[in-house]
Coordinates of N, CA and C in Angstrom, one line a residue:
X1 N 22.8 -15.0 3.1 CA 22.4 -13.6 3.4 C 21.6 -12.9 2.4
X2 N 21.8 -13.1 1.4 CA 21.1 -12.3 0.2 C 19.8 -13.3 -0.6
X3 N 19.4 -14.0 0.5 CA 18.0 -14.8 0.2 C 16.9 -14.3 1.7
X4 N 17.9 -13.5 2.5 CA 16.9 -13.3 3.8 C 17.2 -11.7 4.2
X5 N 16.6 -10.5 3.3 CA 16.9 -9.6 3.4 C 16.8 -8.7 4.4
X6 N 15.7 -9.5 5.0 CA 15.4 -9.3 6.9 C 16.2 -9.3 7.8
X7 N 17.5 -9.8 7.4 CA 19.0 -10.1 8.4 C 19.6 -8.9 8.1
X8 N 19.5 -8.4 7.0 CA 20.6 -7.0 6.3 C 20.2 -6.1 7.1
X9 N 18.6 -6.0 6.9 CA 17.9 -4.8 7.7 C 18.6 -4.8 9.2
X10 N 18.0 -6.3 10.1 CA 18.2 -6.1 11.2 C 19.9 -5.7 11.8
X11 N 21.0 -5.8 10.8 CA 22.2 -5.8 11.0 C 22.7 -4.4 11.1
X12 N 21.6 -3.7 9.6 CA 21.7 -2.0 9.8 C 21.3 -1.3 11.0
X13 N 20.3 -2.0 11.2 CA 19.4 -1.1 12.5 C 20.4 -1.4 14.3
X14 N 21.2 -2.5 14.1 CA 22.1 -3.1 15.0 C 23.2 -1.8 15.0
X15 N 23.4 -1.5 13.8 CA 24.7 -1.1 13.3 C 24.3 0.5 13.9
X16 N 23.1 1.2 13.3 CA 22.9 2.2 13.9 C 22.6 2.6 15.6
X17 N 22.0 1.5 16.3 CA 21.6 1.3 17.5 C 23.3 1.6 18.1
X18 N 24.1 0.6 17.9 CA 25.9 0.8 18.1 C 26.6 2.4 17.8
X19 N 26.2 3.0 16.9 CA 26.6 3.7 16.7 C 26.0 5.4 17.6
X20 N 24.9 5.3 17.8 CA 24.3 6.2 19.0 C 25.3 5.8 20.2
X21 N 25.4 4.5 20.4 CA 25.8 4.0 21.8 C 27.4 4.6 21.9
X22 N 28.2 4.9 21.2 CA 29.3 5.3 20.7 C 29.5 6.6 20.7
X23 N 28.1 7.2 20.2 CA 28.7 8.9 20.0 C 27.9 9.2 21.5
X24 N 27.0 8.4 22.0 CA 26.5 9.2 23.6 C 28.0 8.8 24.2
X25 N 28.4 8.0 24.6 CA 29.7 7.3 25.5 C 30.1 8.7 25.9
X26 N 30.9 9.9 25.5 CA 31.4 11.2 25.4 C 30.5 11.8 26.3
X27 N 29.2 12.0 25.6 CA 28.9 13.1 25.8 C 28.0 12.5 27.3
X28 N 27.7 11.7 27.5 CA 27.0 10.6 29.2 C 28.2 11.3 29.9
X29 N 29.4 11.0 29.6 CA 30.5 11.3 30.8 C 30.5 13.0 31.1
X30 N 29.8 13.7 29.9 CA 30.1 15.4 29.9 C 29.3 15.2 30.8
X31 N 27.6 14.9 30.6 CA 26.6 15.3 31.6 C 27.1 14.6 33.2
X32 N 27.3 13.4 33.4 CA 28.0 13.0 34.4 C 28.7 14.0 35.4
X33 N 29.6 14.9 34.9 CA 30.7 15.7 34.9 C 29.9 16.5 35.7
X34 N 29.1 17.3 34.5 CA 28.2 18.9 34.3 C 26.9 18.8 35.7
X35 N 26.2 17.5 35.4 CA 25.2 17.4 36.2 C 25.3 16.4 37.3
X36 N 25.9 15.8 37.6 CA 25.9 14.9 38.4 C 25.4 13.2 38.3
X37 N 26.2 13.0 38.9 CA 25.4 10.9 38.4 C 24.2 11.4 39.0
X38 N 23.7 11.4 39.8 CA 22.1 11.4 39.9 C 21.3 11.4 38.5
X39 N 21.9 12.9 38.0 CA 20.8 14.1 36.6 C 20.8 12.9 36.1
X40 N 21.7 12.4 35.7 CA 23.0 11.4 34.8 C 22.0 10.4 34.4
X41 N 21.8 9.8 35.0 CA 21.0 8.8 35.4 C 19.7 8.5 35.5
X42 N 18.7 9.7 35.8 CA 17.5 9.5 35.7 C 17.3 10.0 34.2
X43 N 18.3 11.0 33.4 CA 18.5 11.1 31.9 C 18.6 9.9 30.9
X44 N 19.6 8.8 31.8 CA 19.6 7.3 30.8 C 18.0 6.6 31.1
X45 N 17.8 6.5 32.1 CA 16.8 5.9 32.3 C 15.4 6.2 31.5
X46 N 15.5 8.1 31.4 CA 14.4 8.4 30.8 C 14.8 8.0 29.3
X47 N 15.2 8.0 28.9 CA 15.9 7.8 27.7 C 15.6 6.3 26.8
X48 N 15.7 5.4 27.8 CA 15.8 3.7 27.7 C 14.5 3.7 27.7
X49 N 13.5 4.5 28.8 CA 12.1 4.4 28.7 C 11.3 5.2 27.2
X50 N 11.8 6.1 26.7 CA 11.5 6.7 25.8 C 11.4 5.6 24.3
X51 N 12.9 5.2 24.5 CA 12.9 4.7 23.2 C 12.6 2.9 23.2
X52 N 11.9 2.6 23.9 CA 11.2 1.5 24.3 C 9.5 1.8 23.8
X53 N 9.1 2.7 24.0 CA 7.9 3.1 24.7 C 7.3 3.7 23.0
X54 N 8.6 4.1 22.0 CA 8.2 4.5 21.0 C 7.7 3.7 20.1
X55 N 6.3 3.9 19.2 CA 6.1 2.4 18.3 C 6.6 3.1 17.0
X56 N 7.0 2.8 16.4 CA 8.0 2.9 14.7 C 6.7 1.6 13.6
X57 N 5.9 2.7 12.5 CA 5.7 1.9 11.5 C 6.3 1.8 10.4
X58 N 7.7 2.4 10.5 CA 8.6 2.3 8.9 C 9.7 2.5 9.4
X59 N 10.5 2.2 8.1 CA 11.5 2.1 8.1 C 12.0 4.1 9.2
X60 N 11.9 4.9 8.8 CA 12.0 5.9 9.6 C 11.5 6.2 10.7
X61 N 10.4 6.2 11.4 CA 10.3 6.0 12.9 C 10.9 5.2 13.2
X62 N 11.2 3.7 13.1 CA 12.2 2.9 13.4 C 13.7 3.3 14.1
X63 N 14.3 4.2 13.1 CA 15.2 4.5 13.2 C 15.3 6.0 14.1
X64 N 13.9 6.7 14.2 CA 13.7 7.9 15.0 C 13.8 7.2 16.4
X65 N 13.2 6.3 17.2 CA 13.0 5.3 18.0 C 14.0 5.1 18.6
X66 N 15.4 5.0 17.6 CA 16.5 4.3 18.3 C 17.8 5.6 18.7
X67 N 16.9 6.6 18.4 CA 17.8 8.0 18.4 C 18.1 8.4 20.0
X68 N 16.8 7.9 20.8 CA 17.0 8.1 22.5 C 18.3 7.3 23.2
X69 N 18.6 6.3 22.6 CA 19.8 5.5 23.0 C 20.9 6.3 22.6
X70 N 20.9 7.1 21.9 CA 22.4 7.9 22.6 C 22.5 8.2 24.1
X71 N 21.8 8.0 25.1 CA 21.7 8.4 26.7 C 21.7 7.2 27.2
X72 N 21.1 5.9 26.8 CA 21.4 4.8 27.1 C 22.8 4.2 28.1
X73 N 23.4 5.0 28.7 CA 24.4 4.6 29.4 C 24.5 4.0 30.8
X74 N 23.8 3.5 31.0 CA 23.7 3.0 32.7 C 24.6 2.8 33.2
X75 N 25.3 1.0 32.6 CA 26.4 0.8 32.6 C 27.3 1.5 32.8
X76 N 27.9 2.5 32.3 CA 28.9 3.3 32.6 C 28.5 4.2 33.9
X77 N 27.2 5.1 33.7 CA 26.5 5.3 35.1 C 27.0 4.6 36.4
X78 N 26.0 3.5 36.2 CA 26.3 2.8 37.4 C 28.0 2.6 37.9
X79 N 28.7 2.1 37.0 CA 30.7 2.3 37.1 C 30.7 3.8 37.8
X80 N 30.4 4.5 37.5 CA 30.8 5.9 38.3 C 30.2 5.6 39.4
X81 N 29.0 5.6 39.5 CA 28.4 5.6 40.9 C 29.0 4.4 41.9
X82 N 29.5 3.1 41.5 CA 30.2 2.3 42.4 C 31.5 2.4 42.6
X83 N 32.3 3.7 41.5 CA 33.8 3.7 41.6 C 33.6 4.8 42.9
X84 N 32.6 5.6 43.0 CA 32.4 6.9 43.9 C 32.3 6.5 45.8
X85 N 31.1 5.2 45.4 CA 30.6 4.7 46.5 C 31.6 3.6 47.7
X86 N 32.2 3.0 46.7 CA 33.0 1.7 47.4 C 34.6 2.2 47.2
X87 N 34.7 1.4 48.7 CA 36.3 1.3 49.0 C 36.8 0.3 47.8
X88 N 38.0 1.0 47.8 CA 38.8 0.5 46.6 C 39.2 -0.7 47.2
X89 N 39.4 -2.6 46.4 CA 40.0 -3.5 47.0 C 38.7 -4.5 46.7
X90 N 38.4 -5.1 48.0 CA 37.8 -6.3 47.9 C 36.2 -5.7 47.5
X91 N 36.1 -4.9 48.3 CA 34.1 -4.5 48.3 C 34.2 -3.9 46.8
X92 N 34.7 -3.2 46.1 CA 35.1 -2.2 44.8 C 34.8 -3.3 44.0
X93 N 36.0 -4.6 44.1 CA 36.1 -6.1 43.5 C 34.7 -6.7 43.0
X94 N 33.8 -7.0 44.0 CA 32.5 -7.6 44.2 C 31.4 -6.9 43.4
X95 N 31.5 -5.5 44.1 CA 30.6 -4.9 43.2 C 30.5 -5.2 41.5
X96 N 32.0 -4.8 41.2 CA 32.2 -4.9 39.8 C 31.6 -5.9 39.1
X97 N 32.3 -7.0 40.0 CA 31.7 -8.4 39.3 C 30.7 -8.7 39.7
X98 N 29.5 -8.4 40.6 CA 28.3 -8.7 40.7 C 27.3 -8.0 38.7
X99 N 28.3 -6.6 39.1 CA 27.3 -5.8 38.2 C 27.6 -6.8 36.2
X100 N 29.1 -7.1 36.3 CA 29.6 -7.4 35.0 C 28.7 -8.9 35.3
X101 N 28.5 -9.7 35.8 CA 27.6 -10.7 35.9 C 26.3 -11.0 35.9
X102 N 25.8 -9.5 35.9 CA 24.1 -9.1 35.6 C 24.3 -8.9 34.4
X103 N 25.0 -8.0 33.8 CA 25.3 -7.7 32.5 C 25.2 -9.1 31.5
X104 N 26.5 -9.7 31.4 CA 26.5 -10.7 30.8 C 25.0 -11.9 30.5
X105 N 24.8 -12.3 31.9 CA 23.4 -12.7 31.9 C 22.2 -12.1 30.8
X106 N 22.0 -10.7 31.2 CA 21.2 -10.3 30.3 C 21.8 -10.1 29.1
X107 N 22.8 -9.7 28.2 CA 23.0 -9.9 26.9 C 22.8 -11.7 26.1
X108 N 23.0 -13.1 27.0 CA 22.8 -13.9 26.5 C 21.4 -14.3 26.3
X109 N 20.4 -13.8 27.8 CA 19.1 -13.9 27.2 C 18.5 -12.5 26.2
X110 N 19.1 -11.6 25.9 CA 18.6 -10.8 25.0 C 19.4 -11.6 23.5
X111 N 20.2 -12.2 23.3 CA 20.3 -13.0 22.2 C 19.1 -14.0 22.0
X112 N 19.2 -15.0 22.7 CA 18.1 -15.9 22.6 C 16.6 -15.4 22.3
X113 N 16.3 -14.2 23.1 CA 14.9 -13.8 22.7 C 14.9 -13.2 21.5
X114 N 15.7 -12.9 21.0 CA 15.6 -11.6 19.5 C 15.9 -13.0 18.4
X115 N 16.3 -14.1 18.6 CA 16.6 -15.3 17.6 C 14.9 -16.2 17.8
X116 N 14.6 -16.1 18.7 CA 13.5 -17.2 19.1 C 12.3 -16.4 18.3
X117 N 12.4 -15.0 18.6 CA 11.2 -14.0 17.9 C 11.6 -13.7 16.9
X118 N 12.4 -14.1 16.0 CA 12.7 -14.0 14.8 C 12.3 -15.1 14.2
X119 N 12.6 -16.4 14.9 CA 12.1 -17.6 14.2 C 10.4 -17.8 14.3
X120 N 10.0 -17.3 15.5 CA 8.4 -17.2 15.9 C 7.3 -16.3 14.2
X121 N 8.8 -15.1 14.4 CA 8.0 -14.3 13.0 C 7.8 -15.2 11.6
X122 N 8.6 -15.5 11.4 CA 9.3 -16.2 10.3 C 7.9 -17.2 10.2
X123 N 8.2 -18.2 11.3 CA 7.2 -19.1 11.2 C 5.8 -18.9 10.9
X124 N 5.4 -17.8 11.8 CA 3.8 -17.8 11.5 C 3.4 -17.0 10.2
X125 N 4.0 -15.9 10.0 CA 4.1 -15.4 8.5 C 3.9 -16.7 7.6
X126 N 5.1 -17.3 7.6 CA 4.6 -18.7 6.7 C 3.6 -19.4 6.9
X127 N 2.8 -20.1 8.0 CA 1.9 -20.0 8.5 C 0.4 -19.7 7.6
X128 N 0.3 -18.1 8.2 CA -0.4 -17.4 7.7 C -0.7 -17.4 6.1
X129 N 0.1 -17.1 5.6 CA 0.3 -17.2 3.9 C -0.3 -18.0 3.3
X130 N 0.5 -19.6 4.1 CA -0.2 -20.9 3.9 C -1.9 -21.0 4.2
X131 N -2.1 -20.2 4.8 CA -3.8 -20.2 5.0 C -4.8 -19.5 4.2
X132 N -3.4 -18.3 4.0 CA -4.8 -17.3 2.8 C -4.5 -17.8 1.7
X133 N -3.3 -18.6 1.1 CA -3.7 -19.3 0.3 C -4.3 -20.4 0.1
X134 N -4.5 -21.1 0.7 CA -5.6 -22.4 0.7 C -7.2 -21.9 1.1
X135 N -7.2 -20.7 2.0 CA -8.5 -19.9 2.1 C -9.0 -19.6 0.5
X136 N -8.4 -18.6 -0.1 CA -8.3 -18.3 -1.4 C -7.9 -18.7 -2.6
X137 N -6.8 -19.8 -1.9 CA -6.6 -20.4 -3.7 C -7.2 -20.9 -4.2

């Protein structure tokens, strides 16, 4: 860990990303409450699009970037909206596990892409180096 200081970073920025996701939880269920799953909802969405959509060149936009994911709540969203919609029992059942099975899916390929483009950076940076030095040396 303390020869690849690019892992500390990315663990802090993980660590803050988590920590938004934690203090919106609360306040997603107030507006849920206040405004309705609809408001609710096109709020997370706008939100997920926002902080996607932002480019960060330092270390502080970076972290301004990941400030929209406090609203990031779909998940939970969407749980109200199918606890609201479906009969309680088998259809209630399905839904759940259709949704907890999209979920899962996507967190395993958002692992593999954020490791594959970490090794992609890694590599061509070396790469690169390797060339302006032999360009220049």
């Amino acid at each position: 860990l303390h020869r690849r200081p690019q892992l500390k970073q990315l663990r802090l920025i993980q660590t803050f990303f988590g920590a938004m996701q934690m203090i919106g939880g609360p306040i997603y269920g107030y507006l849920i409450r206040q405004l309705g799953i609809q408001k609710a909802l096109v709020i997370c969405y706008s939100c997920t699009a926002t902080s996607s959509l932002l480019i960060f060149t330092d270390k502080v936009s970076l972290y301004v970037s990941i400030l929209p994911s406090i609203f990031m709540h779909g998940q939970q969203g969407h749980q109200t909206l199918l606890s609201a919609f479906t009969m309680p029992g088998k259809e209630r059942t399905n839904a759940f596990g259709r949704m907890g099975i999209t979920f899962g899916e996507h967190i395993l390929q958002l692992n593999y892409y954020i490791s594959q483009t970490i090794r992609l950076i890694e590599t061509t940076v070396v790469l690169f180096l390797q060339f302006i030095t032999h360009i220049y040396g």
